[in-house]
Amino acid sequence: MPPLTGRVILVTGAARGQGEQEARLFVAEGARVVLTDVLDERGKAVAEELGADSALYVHLDVGEEGDWAAAVAAAKERFGKLDGLVNNAGILRLNELAGTPREEFLDVVRVNQLGTFLGMREAAPELAAAGGGTIVNTASYVALAGMAGLTAYAATKGAVVAMTRVAALELAGRGIRVNAMCPGAIDTPMSNPALLDPAADPVRVAEGMAGFYRKLVPMGRAGRPEEVARLALFLTADDSSYVTGQQFVVDGGWLAGAPMPA
């Protein structure tokens, strides 16, 4: 029997990238998935492809309390309950500390940090009502190691790791496990915005990214979204039944140190 049979999981930022791959994998492993995003056209297309019996798309701006309430209500209305949450939605802004405008910093906080907080707060009572469940928060490699130009992003992802630990302590007695993923360089439009530029040469973009990470990452490449999705599956399924309050790095060895120069 697939490991997520009978489970209902809500995934944020599920229209593309890591969230899309998590939704696809979860459905393949037996779950019914509520895909949420602000990219409505793309999100609806993914949900339709997965099928109405297994997937539902709901618009969700993770910084809006009302959107969270509506998304959870939609999950219960369609599938009867909520067993899990994957807080995947996030944004990244590149800027040096001294040059980061207040508004830009707060935009990143609103999505990455506030969005994760609101999701956990809204989902926890429903997970408890379902007899327990799981929350998987998406942090980052830069929550654990510095990277120039990412003050706002690193600050919010560090907060995600801290909130994960506190939530795990508070929710364990209600049968809810809470863990965090810390991806390194993953080949998605967020980490490589040039992929979204219709004028960009996709081959040149791919070659440039590959060369950059070949020098930095011991495994010699960026990760793939489906590799992060498999970690999310492990943390959502019963294979990780005695795991909570932890951070899991998925970075090709980047955090371990610099590879030998070529």
PDB file of C-alpha atoms in Angstrom:
ATOM      1  CA  MET A   1       0.000   0.000   0.000  1.00  0.00           C
ATOM      2  CA  PRO A   2       1.393   3.439  -0.873  1.00  0.00           C
ATOM      3  CA  PRO A   3       2.678   5.211   2.249  1.00  0.00           C
ATOM      4  CA  LEU A   4       0.285   8.164   2.066  1.00  0.00           C
ATOM      5  CA  THR A   5      -2.894   6.226   1.324  1.00  0.00           C
ATOM      6  CA  GLY A   6      -5.851   7.983   2.903  1.00  0.00           C
ATOM      7  CA  ARG A   7      -3.890  11.092   3.860  1.00  0.00           C
ATOM      8  CA  VAL A   8      -4.942  14.633   2.934  1.00  0.00           C
ATOM      9  CA  ILE A   9      -2.010  17.029   2.556  1.00  0.00           C
ATOM     10  CA  LEU A  10      -1.965  20.767   1.839  1.00  0.00           C
ATOM     11  CA  VAL A  11       1.073  22.037  -0.074  1.00  0.00           C
ATOM     12  CA  THR A  12       1.796  25.748  -0.489  1.00  0.00           C
ATOM     13  CA  GLY A  13       3.611  27.164  -3.492  1.00  0.00           C
ATOM     14  CA  ALA A  14       2.527  24.090  -5.438  1.00  0.00           C
ATOM     15  CA  ALA A  15       2.172  25.620  -8.905  1.00  0.00           C
ATOM     16  CA  ARG A  16       5.802  24.987  -9.825  1.00  0.00           C
ATOM     17  CA  GLY A  17       9.234  23.997  -8.518  1.00  0.00           C
ATOM     18  CA  GLN A  18       9.573  22.031  -5.304  1.00  0.00           C
ATOM     19  CA  GLY A  19       5.916  22.412  -4.362  1.00  0.00           C
ATOM     20  CA  GLU A  20       4.710  21.032  -7.673  1.00  0.00           C
ATOM     21  CA  GLN A  21       7.000  18.020  -7.382  1.00  0.00           C
ATOM     22  CA  GLU A  22       5.867  17.426  -3.793  1.00  0.00           C
ATOM     23  CA  ALA A  23       2.224  17.487  -4.870  1.00  0.00           C
ATOM     24  CA  ARG A  24       2.873  15.107  -7.760  1.00  0.00           C
ATOM     25  CA  LEU A  25       4.841  12.670  -5.614  1.00  0.00           C
ATOM     26  CA  PHE A  26       2.310  12.739  -2.791  1.00  0.00           C
ATOM     27  CA  VAL A  27      -0.545  11.913  -5.164  1.00  0.00           C
ATOM     28  CA  ALA A  28       1.523   9.102  -6.668  1.00  0.00           C
ATOM     29  CA  GLU A  29       2.033   7.759  -3.153  1.00  0.00           C
ATOM     30  CA  GLY A  30      -1.667   7.667  -2.339  1.00  0.00           C
ATOM     31  CA  ALA A  31      -2.475  11.084  -0.880  1.00  0.00           C
ATOM     32  CA  ARG A  32      -5.149  13.545  -1.797  1.00  0.00           C
ATOM     33  CA  VAL A  33      -3.482  16.920  -2.146  1.00  0.00           C
ATOM     34  CA  VAL A  34      -4.683  20.487  -1.836  1.00  0.00           C
ATOM     35  CA  LEU A  35      -2.371  22.541  -4.050  1.00  0.00           C
ATOM     36  CA  THR A  36      -2.183  26.220  -3.165  1.00  0.00           C
ATOM     37  CA  ASP A  37      -0.424  29.188  -4.730  1.00  0.00           C
ATOM     38  CA  VAL A  38      -0.959  32.684  -6.090  1.00  0.00           C
ATOM     39  CA  LEU A  39      -0.109  31.472  -9.615  1.00  0.00           C
ATOM     40  CA  ASP A  40      -3.690  30.418 -10.247  1.00  0.00           C
ATOM     41  CA  GLU A  41      -3.548  29.421 -13.895  1.00  0.00           C
ATOM     42  CA  ARG A  42      -0.508  27.213 -13.431  1.00  0.00           C
ATOM     43  CA  GLY A  43      -1.775  25.768 -10.143  1.00  0.00           C
ATOM     44  CA  LYS A  44      -5.154  24.869 -11.612  1.00  0.00           C
ATOM     45  CA  ALA A  45      -3.456  23.166 -14.559  1.00  0.00           C
ATOM     46  CA  VAL A  46      -1.341  20.975 -12.276  1.00  0.00           C
ATOM     47  CA  ALA A  47      -4.368  20.025 -10.163  1.00  0.00           C
ATOM     48  CA  GLU A  48      -6.427  19.197 -13.242  1.00  0.00           C
ATOM     49  CA  GLU A  49      -3.641  16.990 -14.530  1.00  0.00           C
ATOM     50  CA  LEU A  50      -3.534  15.116 -11.230  1.00  0.00           C
ATOM     51  CA  GLY A  51      -7.285  14.566 -11.304  1.00  0.00           C
ATOM     52  CA  ALA A  52     -10.269  15.774  -9.290  1.00  0.00           C
ATOM     53  CA  ASP A  53     -10.336  12.663  -7.117  1.00  0.00           C
ATOM     54  CA  SER A  54      -6.789  13.302  -5.940  1.00  0.00           C
ATOM     55  CA  ALA A  55      -6.148  17.036  -6.175  1.00  0.00           C
ATOM     56  CA  LEU A  56      -7.763  20.390  -5.532  1.00  0.00           C
ATOM     57  CA  TYR A  57      -6.330  23.815  -6.305  1.00  0.00           C
ATOM     58  CA  VAL A  58      -7.053  26.743  -3.965  1.00  0.00           C
ATOM     59  CA  HIS A  59      -5.741  30.296  -4.253  1.00  0.00           C
ATOM     60  CA  LEU A  60      -3.636  31.078  -1.175  1.00  0.00           C
ATOM     61  CA  ASP A  61      -1.567  34.137  -0.393  1.00  0.00           C
ATOM     62  CA  VAL A  62       0.301  32.731   2.598  1.00  0.00           C
ATOM     63  CA  GLY A  63       0.579  36.148   4.233  1.00  0.00           C
ATOM     64  CA  GLU A  64      -3.209  36.500   4.480  1.00  0.00           C
ATOM     65  CA  GLU A  65      -5.023  34.952   7.429  1.00  0.00           C
ATOM     66  CA  GLY A  66      -8.314  34.829   5.541  1.00  0.00           C
ATOM     67  CA  ASP A  67      -6.760  32.887   2.679  1.00  0.00           C
ATOM     68  CA  TRP A  68      -5.422  30.307   5.111  1.00  0.00           C
ATOM     69  CA  ALA A  69      -8.829  29.825   6.728  1.00  0.00           C
ATOM     70  CA  ALA A  70     -10.441  29.429   3.313  1.00  0.00           C
ATOM     71  CA  ALA A  71      -7.837  26.921   2.106  1.00  0.00           C
ATOM     72  CA  VAL A  72      -8.180  24.700   5.150  1.00  0.00           C
ATOM     73  CA  ALA A  73     -11.976  24.909   4.928  1.00  0.00           C
ATOM     74  CA  ALA A  74     -11.793  23.910   1.244  1.00  0.00           C
ATOM     75  CA  ALA A  75      -9.626  20.918   2.104  1.00  0.00           C
ATOM     76  CA  LYS A  76     -12.147  19.720   4.677  1.00  0.00           C
ATOM     77  CA  GLU A  77     -15.096  20.349   2.377  1.00  0.00           C
ATOM     78  CA  ARG A  78     -13.605  18.360  -0.509  1.00  0.00           C
ATOM     79  CA  PHE A  79     -11.720  15.619   1.329  1.00  0.00           C
ATOM     80  CA  GLY A  80     -13.212  15.625   4.840  1.00  0.00           C
ATOM     81  CA  LYS A  81     -10.097  16.319   6.910  1.00  0.00           C
ATOM     82  CA  LEU A  82      -6.505  17.524   6.924  1.00  0.00           C
ATOM     83  CA  ASP A  83      -3.610  15.233   7.854  1.00  0.00           C
ATOM     84  CA  GLY A  84      -0.559  17.182   6.785  1.00  0.00           C
ATOM     85  CA  LEU A  85       0.892  20.502   5.721  1.00  0.00           C
ATOM     86  CA  VAL A  86       3.953  21.279   3.640  1.00  0.00           C
ATOM     87  CA  ASN A  87       4.922  24.933   4.018  1.00  0.00           C
ATOM     88  CA  ASN A  88       6.814  25.289   0.758  1.00  0.00           C
ATOM     89  CA  ALA A  89       5.908  28.781  -0.504  1.00  0.00           C
ATOM     90  CA  GLY A  90       8.765  31.250  -0.402  1.00  0.00           C
ATOM     91  CA  ILE A  91      10.389  34.186  -2.146  1.00  0.00           C
ATOM     92  CA  LEU A  92      14.019  35.225  -2.515  1.00  0.00           C
ATOM     93  CA  ARG A  93      15.455  38.697  -2.993  1.00  0.00           C
ATOM     94  CA  LEU A  94      19.133  39.308  -3.698  1.00  0.00           C
ATOM     95  CA  ASN A  95      20.502  42.425  -2.035  1.00  0.00           C
ATOM     96  CA  GLU A  96      23.379  43.429   0.192  1.00  0.00           C
ATOM     97  CA  LEU A  97      22.574  44.282   3.797  1.00  0.00           C
ATOM     98  CA  ALA A  98      23.260  48.020   3.519  1.00  0.00           C
ATOM     99  CA  GLY A  99      21.223  48.285   0.337  1.00  0.00           C
ATOM    100  CA  THR A 100      18.134  46.342   1.366  1.00  0.00           C
ATOM    101  CA  PRO A 101      15.048  48.582   1.579  1.00  0.00           C
ATOM    102  CA  ARG A 102      12.777  48.108   4.570  1.00  0.00           C
ATOM    103  CA  GLU A 103       9.864  47.229   2.289  1.00  0.00           C
ATOM    104  CA  GLU A 104      11.853  44.496   0.542  1.00  0.00           C
ATOM    105  CA  PHE A 105      12.916  42.967   3.849  1.00  0.00           C
ATOM    106  CA  LEU A 106       9.321  42.949   5.099  1.00  0.00           C
ATOM    107  CA  ASP A 107       8.048  41.423   1.835  1.00  0.00           C
ATOM    108  CA  VAL A 108      10.355  38.444   2.371  1.00  0.00           C
ATOM    109  CA  VAL A 109       9.365  38.182   6.035  1.00  0.00           C
ATOM    110  CA  ARG A 110       5.679  38.250   5.093  1.00  0.00           C
ATOM    111  CA  VAL A 111       5.901  35.244   2.785  1.00  0.00           C
ATOM    112  CA  ASN A 112       8.666  33.102   4.249  1.00  0.00           C
ATOM    113  CA  GLN A 113       8.256  33.687   7.969  1.00  0.00           C
ATOM    114  CA  LEU A 114       4.734  34.975   8.577  1.00  0.00           C
ATOM    115  CA  GLY A 115       3.346  32.575   5.967  1.00  0.00           C
ATOM    116  CA  THR A 116       4.898  29.593   7.715  1.00  0.00           C
ATOM    117  CA  PHE A 117       3.631  30.763  11.103  1.00  0.00           C
ATOM    118  CA  LEU A 118       0.073  31.306   9.857  1.00  0.00           C
ATOM    119  CA  GLY A 119       0.057  27.922   8.150  1.00  0.00           C
ATOM    120  CA  MET A 120       1.117  26.051  11.260  1.00  0.00           C
ATOM    121  CA  ARG A 121      -1.335  27.983  13.412  1.00  0.00           C
ATOM    122  CA  GLU A 122      -4.259  27.329  11.059  1.00  0.00           C
ATOM    123  CA  ALA A 123      -3.443  23.678  10.386  1.00  0.00           C
ATOM    124  CA  ALA A 124      -2.609  22.497  13.905  1.00  0.00           C
ATOM    125  CA  PRO A 125      -6.196  22.235  15.233  1.00  0.00           C
ATOM    126  CA  GLU A 126      -7.307  20.336  12.133  1.00  0.00           C
ATOM    127  CA  LEU A 127      -4.369  17.944  12.299  1.00  0.00           C
ATOM    128  CA  ALA A 128      -5.141  17.267  15.946  1.00  0.00           C
ATOM    129  CA  ALA A 129      -8.820  16.708  15.102  1.00  0.00           C
ATOM    130  CA  ALA A 130      -7.766  14.140  12.494  1.00  0.00           C
ATOM    131  CA  GLY A 131      -5.910  12.186  15.184  1.00  0.00           C
ATOM    132  CA  GLY A 132      -2.494  13.701  14.539  1.00  0.00           C
ATOM    133  CA  GLY A 133      -0.473  14.611  11.514  1.00  0.00           C
ATOM    134  CA  THR A 134       2.639  16.203  10.111  1.00  0.00           C
ATOM    135  CA  ILE A 135       3.991  19.632   9.281  1.00  0.00           C
ATOM    136  CA  VAL A 136       7.004  19.993   7.009  1.00  0.00           C
ATOM    137  CA  ASN A 137       8.468  23.487   6.860  1.00  0.00           C
ATOM    138  CA  THR A 138      10.840  24.573   4.113  1.00  0.00           C
ATOM    139  CA  ALA A 139      13.847  26.403   5.508  1.00  0.00           C
ATOM    140  CA  SER A 140      17.170  26.613   3.653  1.00  0.00           C
ATOM    141  CA  TYR A 141      20.873  25.921   3.659  1.00  0.00           C
ATOM    142  CA  VAL A 142      21.319  29.624   4.434  1.00  0.00           C
ATOM    143  CA  ALA A 143      19.502  29.183   7.740  1.00  0.00           C
ATOM    144  CA  LEU A 144      22.618  27.301   8.843  1.00  0.00           C
ATOM    145  CA  ALA A 145      25.423  28.988   6.877  1.00  0.00           C
ATOM    146  CA  GLY A 146      25.824  32.554   5.695  1.00  0.00           C
ATOM    147  CA  MET A 147      25.667  33.680   2.098  1.00  0.00           C
ATOM    148  CA  ALA A 148      26.359  37.230   1.006  1.00  0.00           C
ATOM    149  CA  GLY A 149      23.434  39.077  -0.512  1.00  0.00           C
ATOM    150  CA  LEU A 150      20.726  37.104   1.274  1.00  0.00           C
ATOM    151  CA  THR A 151      20.152  38.944   4.552  1.00  0.00           C
ATOM    152  CA  ALA A 152      16.348  38.949   4.368  1.00  0.00           C
ATOM    153  CA  TYR A 153      16.076  35.412   3.021  1.00  0.00           C
ATOM    154  CA  ALA A 154      18.531  33.961   5.551  1.00  0.00           C
ATOM    155  CA  ALA A 155      16.808  35.750   8.425  1.00  0.00           C
ATOM    156  CA  THR A 156      13.424  34.311   7.533  1.00  0.00           C
ATOM    157  CA  LYS A 157      14.727  30.805   6.967  1.00  0.00           C
ATOM    158  CA  GLY A 158      16.543  30.880  10.300  1.00  0.00           C
ATOM    159  CA  ALA A 159      13.230  31.837  11.859  1.00  0.00           C
ATOM    160  CA  VAL A 160      11.560  28.870  10.158  1.00  0.00           C
ATOM    161  CA  VAL A 161      14.045  26.481  11.785  1.00  0.00           C
ATOM    162  CA  ALA A 162      13.465  28.092  15.193  1.00  0.00           C
ATOM    163  CA  MET A 163       9.667  27.987  14.841  1.00  0.00           C
ATOM    164  CA  THR A 164       9.877  24.354  13.781  1.00  0.00           C
ATOM    165  CA  ARG A 165      11.585  23.387  17.031  1.00  0.00           C
ATOM    166  CA  VAL A 166       9.073  25.267  19.188  1.00  0.00           C
ATOM    167  CA  ALA A 167       6.089  23.910  17.279  1.00  0.00           C
ATOM    168  CA  ALA A 168       7.417  20.364  17.603  1.00  0.00           C
ATOM    169  CA  LEU A 169       7.599  20.754  21.375  1.00  0.00           C
ATOM    170  CA  GLU A 170       4.158  22.265  21.689  1.00  0.00           C
ATOM    171  CA  LEU A 171       2.363  19.917  19.287  1.00  0.00           C
ATOM    172  CA  ALA A 172       3.941  16.546  20.099  1.00  0.00           C
ATOM    173  CA  GLY A 173       1.294  15.846  22.732  1.00  0.00           C
ATOM    174  CA  ARG A 174      -1.392  16.319  20.095  1.00  0.00           C
ATOM    175  CA  GLY A 175       0.153  13.725  17.793  1.00  0.00           C
ATOM    176  CA  ILE A 176       1.648  16.263  15.387  1.00  0.00           C
ATOM    177  CA  ARG A 177       5.229  15.992  14.158  1.00  0.00           C
ATOM    178  CA  VAL A 178       6.979  19.103  12.861  1.00  0.00           C
ATOM    179  CA  ASN A 179      10.227  19.078  10.905  1.00  0.00           C
ATOM    180  CA  ALA A 180      12.153  21.370   8.579  1.00  0.00           C
ATOM    181  CA  MET A 181      13.938  20.821   5.289  1.00  0.00           C
ATOM    182  CA  CYS A 182      17.020  22.899   4.492  1.00  0.00           C
ATOM    183  CA  PRO A 183      17.614  22.677   0.737  1.00  0.00           C
ATOM    184  CA  GLY A 184      20.809  23.982  -0.795  1.00  0.00           C
ATOM    185  CA  ALA A 185      21.000  24.963  -4.446  1.00  0.00           C
ATOM    186  CA  ILE A 186      17.923  23.516  -6.151  1.00  0.00           C
ATOM    187  CA  ASP A 187      17.265  23.968  -9.862  1.00  0.00           C
ATOM    188  CA  THR A 188      14.036  25.960  -9.708  1.00  0.00           C
ATOM    189  CA  PRO A 189      12.909  29.326 -11.087  1.00  0.00           C
ATOM    190  CA  MET A 190      13.275  30.888  -7.619  1.00  0.00           C
ATOM    191  CA  SER A 191      16.952  30.020  -7.267  1.00  0.00           C
ATOM    192  CA  ASN A 192      17.673  30.803 -10.923  1.00  0.00           C
ATOM    193  CA  PRO A 193      15.347  33.646 -12.023  1.00  0.00           C
ATOM    194  CA  ALA A 194      16.807  33.616 -15.519  1.00  0.00           C
ATOM    195  CA  LEU A 195      14.677  30.528 -16.138  1.00  0.00           C
ATOM    196  CA  LEU A 196      11.631  32.827 -16.127  1.00  0.00           C
ATOM    197  CA  ASP A 197      13.040  35.224 -18.725  1.00  0.00           C
ATOM    198  CA  PRO A 198      11.423  34.417 -22.084  1.00  0.00           C
ATOM    199  CA  ALA A 199      14.374  36.051 -23.858  1.00  0.00           C
ATOM    200  CA  ALA A 200      16.966  33.929 -22.081  1.00  0.00           C
ATOM    201  CA  ASP A 201      18.729  31.089 -23.853  1.00  0.00           C
ATOM    202  CA  PRO A 202      17.722  28.049 -21.761  1.00  0.00           C
ATOM    203  CA  VAL A 203      20.840  26.121 -22.715  1.00  0.00           C
ATOM    204  CA  ARG A 204      23.140  28.974 -21.702  1.00  0.00           C
ATOM    205  CA  VAL A 205      21.206  29.484 -18.452  1.00  0.00           C
ATOM    206  CA  ALA A 206      21.492  25.804 -17.583  1.00  0.00           C
ATOM    207  CA  GLU A 207      25.187  25.673 -18.455  1.00  0.00           C
ATOM    208  CA  GLY A 208      25.921  28.772 -16.379  1.00  0.00           C
ATOM    209  CA  MET A 209      24.162  27.426 -13.314  1.00  0.00           C
ATOM    210  CA  ALA A 210      25.792  24.023 -13.691  1.00  0.00           C
ATOM    211  CA  GLY A 211      29.252  25.561 -13.864  1.00  0.00           C
ATOM    212  CA  PHE A 212      28.648  27.765 -10.828  1.00  0.00           C
ATOM    213  CA  TYR A 213      27.500  24.928  -8.573  1.00  0.00           C
ATOM    214  CA  ARG A 214      30.080  22.496  -9.914  1.00  0.00           C
ATOM    215  CA  LYS A 215      32.670  24.638  -8.120  1.00  0.00           C
ATOM    216  CA  LEU A 216      30.755  25.009  -4.848  1.00  0.00           C
ATOM    217  CA  VAL A 217      28.925  21.751  -4.207  1.00  0.00           C
ATOM    218  CA  PRO A 218      30.859  18.545  -3.433  1.00  0.00           C
ATOM    219  CA  MET A 219      28.430  16.490  -5.502  1.00  0.00           C
ATOM    220  CA  GLY A 220      29.140  18.851  -8.393  1.00  0.00           C
ATOM    221  CA  ARG A 221      25.625  19.959  -9.258  1.00  0.00           C
ATOM    222  CA  ALA A 222      22.464  21.695  -8.114  1.00  0.00           C
ATOM    223  CA  GLY A 223      19.722  19.548  -6.662  1.00  0.00           C
ATOM    224  CA  ARG A 224      16.515  18.652  -8.433  1.00  0.00           C
ATOM    225  CA  PRO A 225      13.071  19.563  -7.060  1.00  0.00           C
ATOM    226  CA  GLU A 226      12.068  15.918  -6.970  1.00  0.00           C
ATOM    227  CA  GLU A 227      14.979  15.193  -4.621  1.00  0.00           C
ATOM    228  CA  VAL A 228      13.550  17.660  -2.113  1.00  0.00           C
ATOM    229  CA  ALA A 229      10.100  16.163  -2.658  1.00  0.00           C
ATOM    230  CA  ARG A 230      11.369  12.740  -1.611  1.00  0.00           C
ATOM    231  CA  LEU A 231      12.605  14.192   1.671  1.00  0.00           C
ATOM    232  CA  ALA A 232       9.202  15.823   2.194  1.00  0.00           C
ATOM    233  CA  LEU A 233       7.604  12.426   1.563  1.00  0.00           C
ATOM    234  CA  PHE A 234       9.811  10.772   4.184  1.00  0.00           C
ATOM    235  CA  LEU A 235       8.945  13.422   6.774  1.00  0.00           C
ATOM    236  CA  THR A 236       5.230  13.145   5.988  1.00  0.00           C
ATOM    237  CA  ALA A 237       5.012   9.357   5.933  1.00  0.00           C
ATOM    238  CA  ASP A 238       5.183   6.925   8.849  1.00  0.00           C
ATOM    239  CA  ASP A 239       8.776   6.030   7.947  1.00  0.00           C
ATOM    240  CA  SER A 240       9.703   9.065  10.076  1.00  0.00           C
ATOM    241  CA  SER A 241       7.227   8.302  12.877  1.00  0.00           C
ATOM    242  CA  TYR A 242       9.786   8.969  15.664  1.00  0.00           C
ATOM    243  CA  VAL A 243      11.229  12.120  14.121  1.00  0.00           C
ATOM    244  CA  THR A 244      10.173  15.617  15.147  1.00  0.00           C
ATOM    245  CA  GLY A 245      11.737  19.012  15.768  1.00  0.00           C
ATOM    246  CA  GLN A 246      14.618  18.354  13.386  1.00  0.00           C
ATOM    247  CA  GLN A 247      16.258  20.096  10.435  1.00  0.00           C
ATOM    248  CA  PHE A 248      17.257  18.023   7.434  1.00  0.00           C
ATOM    249  CA  VAL A 249      19.853  19.373   5.023  1.00  0.00           C
ATOM    250  CA  VAL A 250      19.503  18.361   1.378  1.00  0.00           C
ATOM    251  CA  ASP A 251      22.366  20.162  -0.347  1.00  0.00           C
ATOM    252  CA  GLY A 252      24.736  17.751  -2.090  1.00  0.00           C
ATOM    253  CA  GLY A 253      27.272  18.172   0.700  1.00  0.00           C
ATOM    254  CA  TRP A 254      27.530  21.981   0.430  1.00  0.00           C
ATOM    255  CA  LEU A 255      27.255  22.581   4.169  1.00  0.00           C
ATOM    256  CA  ALA A 256      29.989  20.057   4.878  1.00  0.00           C
ATOM    257  CA  GLY A 257      32.604  22.335   3.322  1.00  0.00           C
ATOM    258  CA  ALA A 258      34.304  23.328   0.113  1.00  0.00           C
ATOM    259  CA  PRO A 259      35.288  20.635  -2.385  1.00  0.00           C
ATOM    260  CA  MET A 260      38.866  20.224  -3.563  1.00  0.00           C
ATOM    261  CA  PRO A 261      39.728  22.709  -6.333  1.00  0.00           C
ATOM    262  CA  ALA A 262      39.814  21.224  -9.805  1.00  0.00           C
TER     263      ALA A 262
END
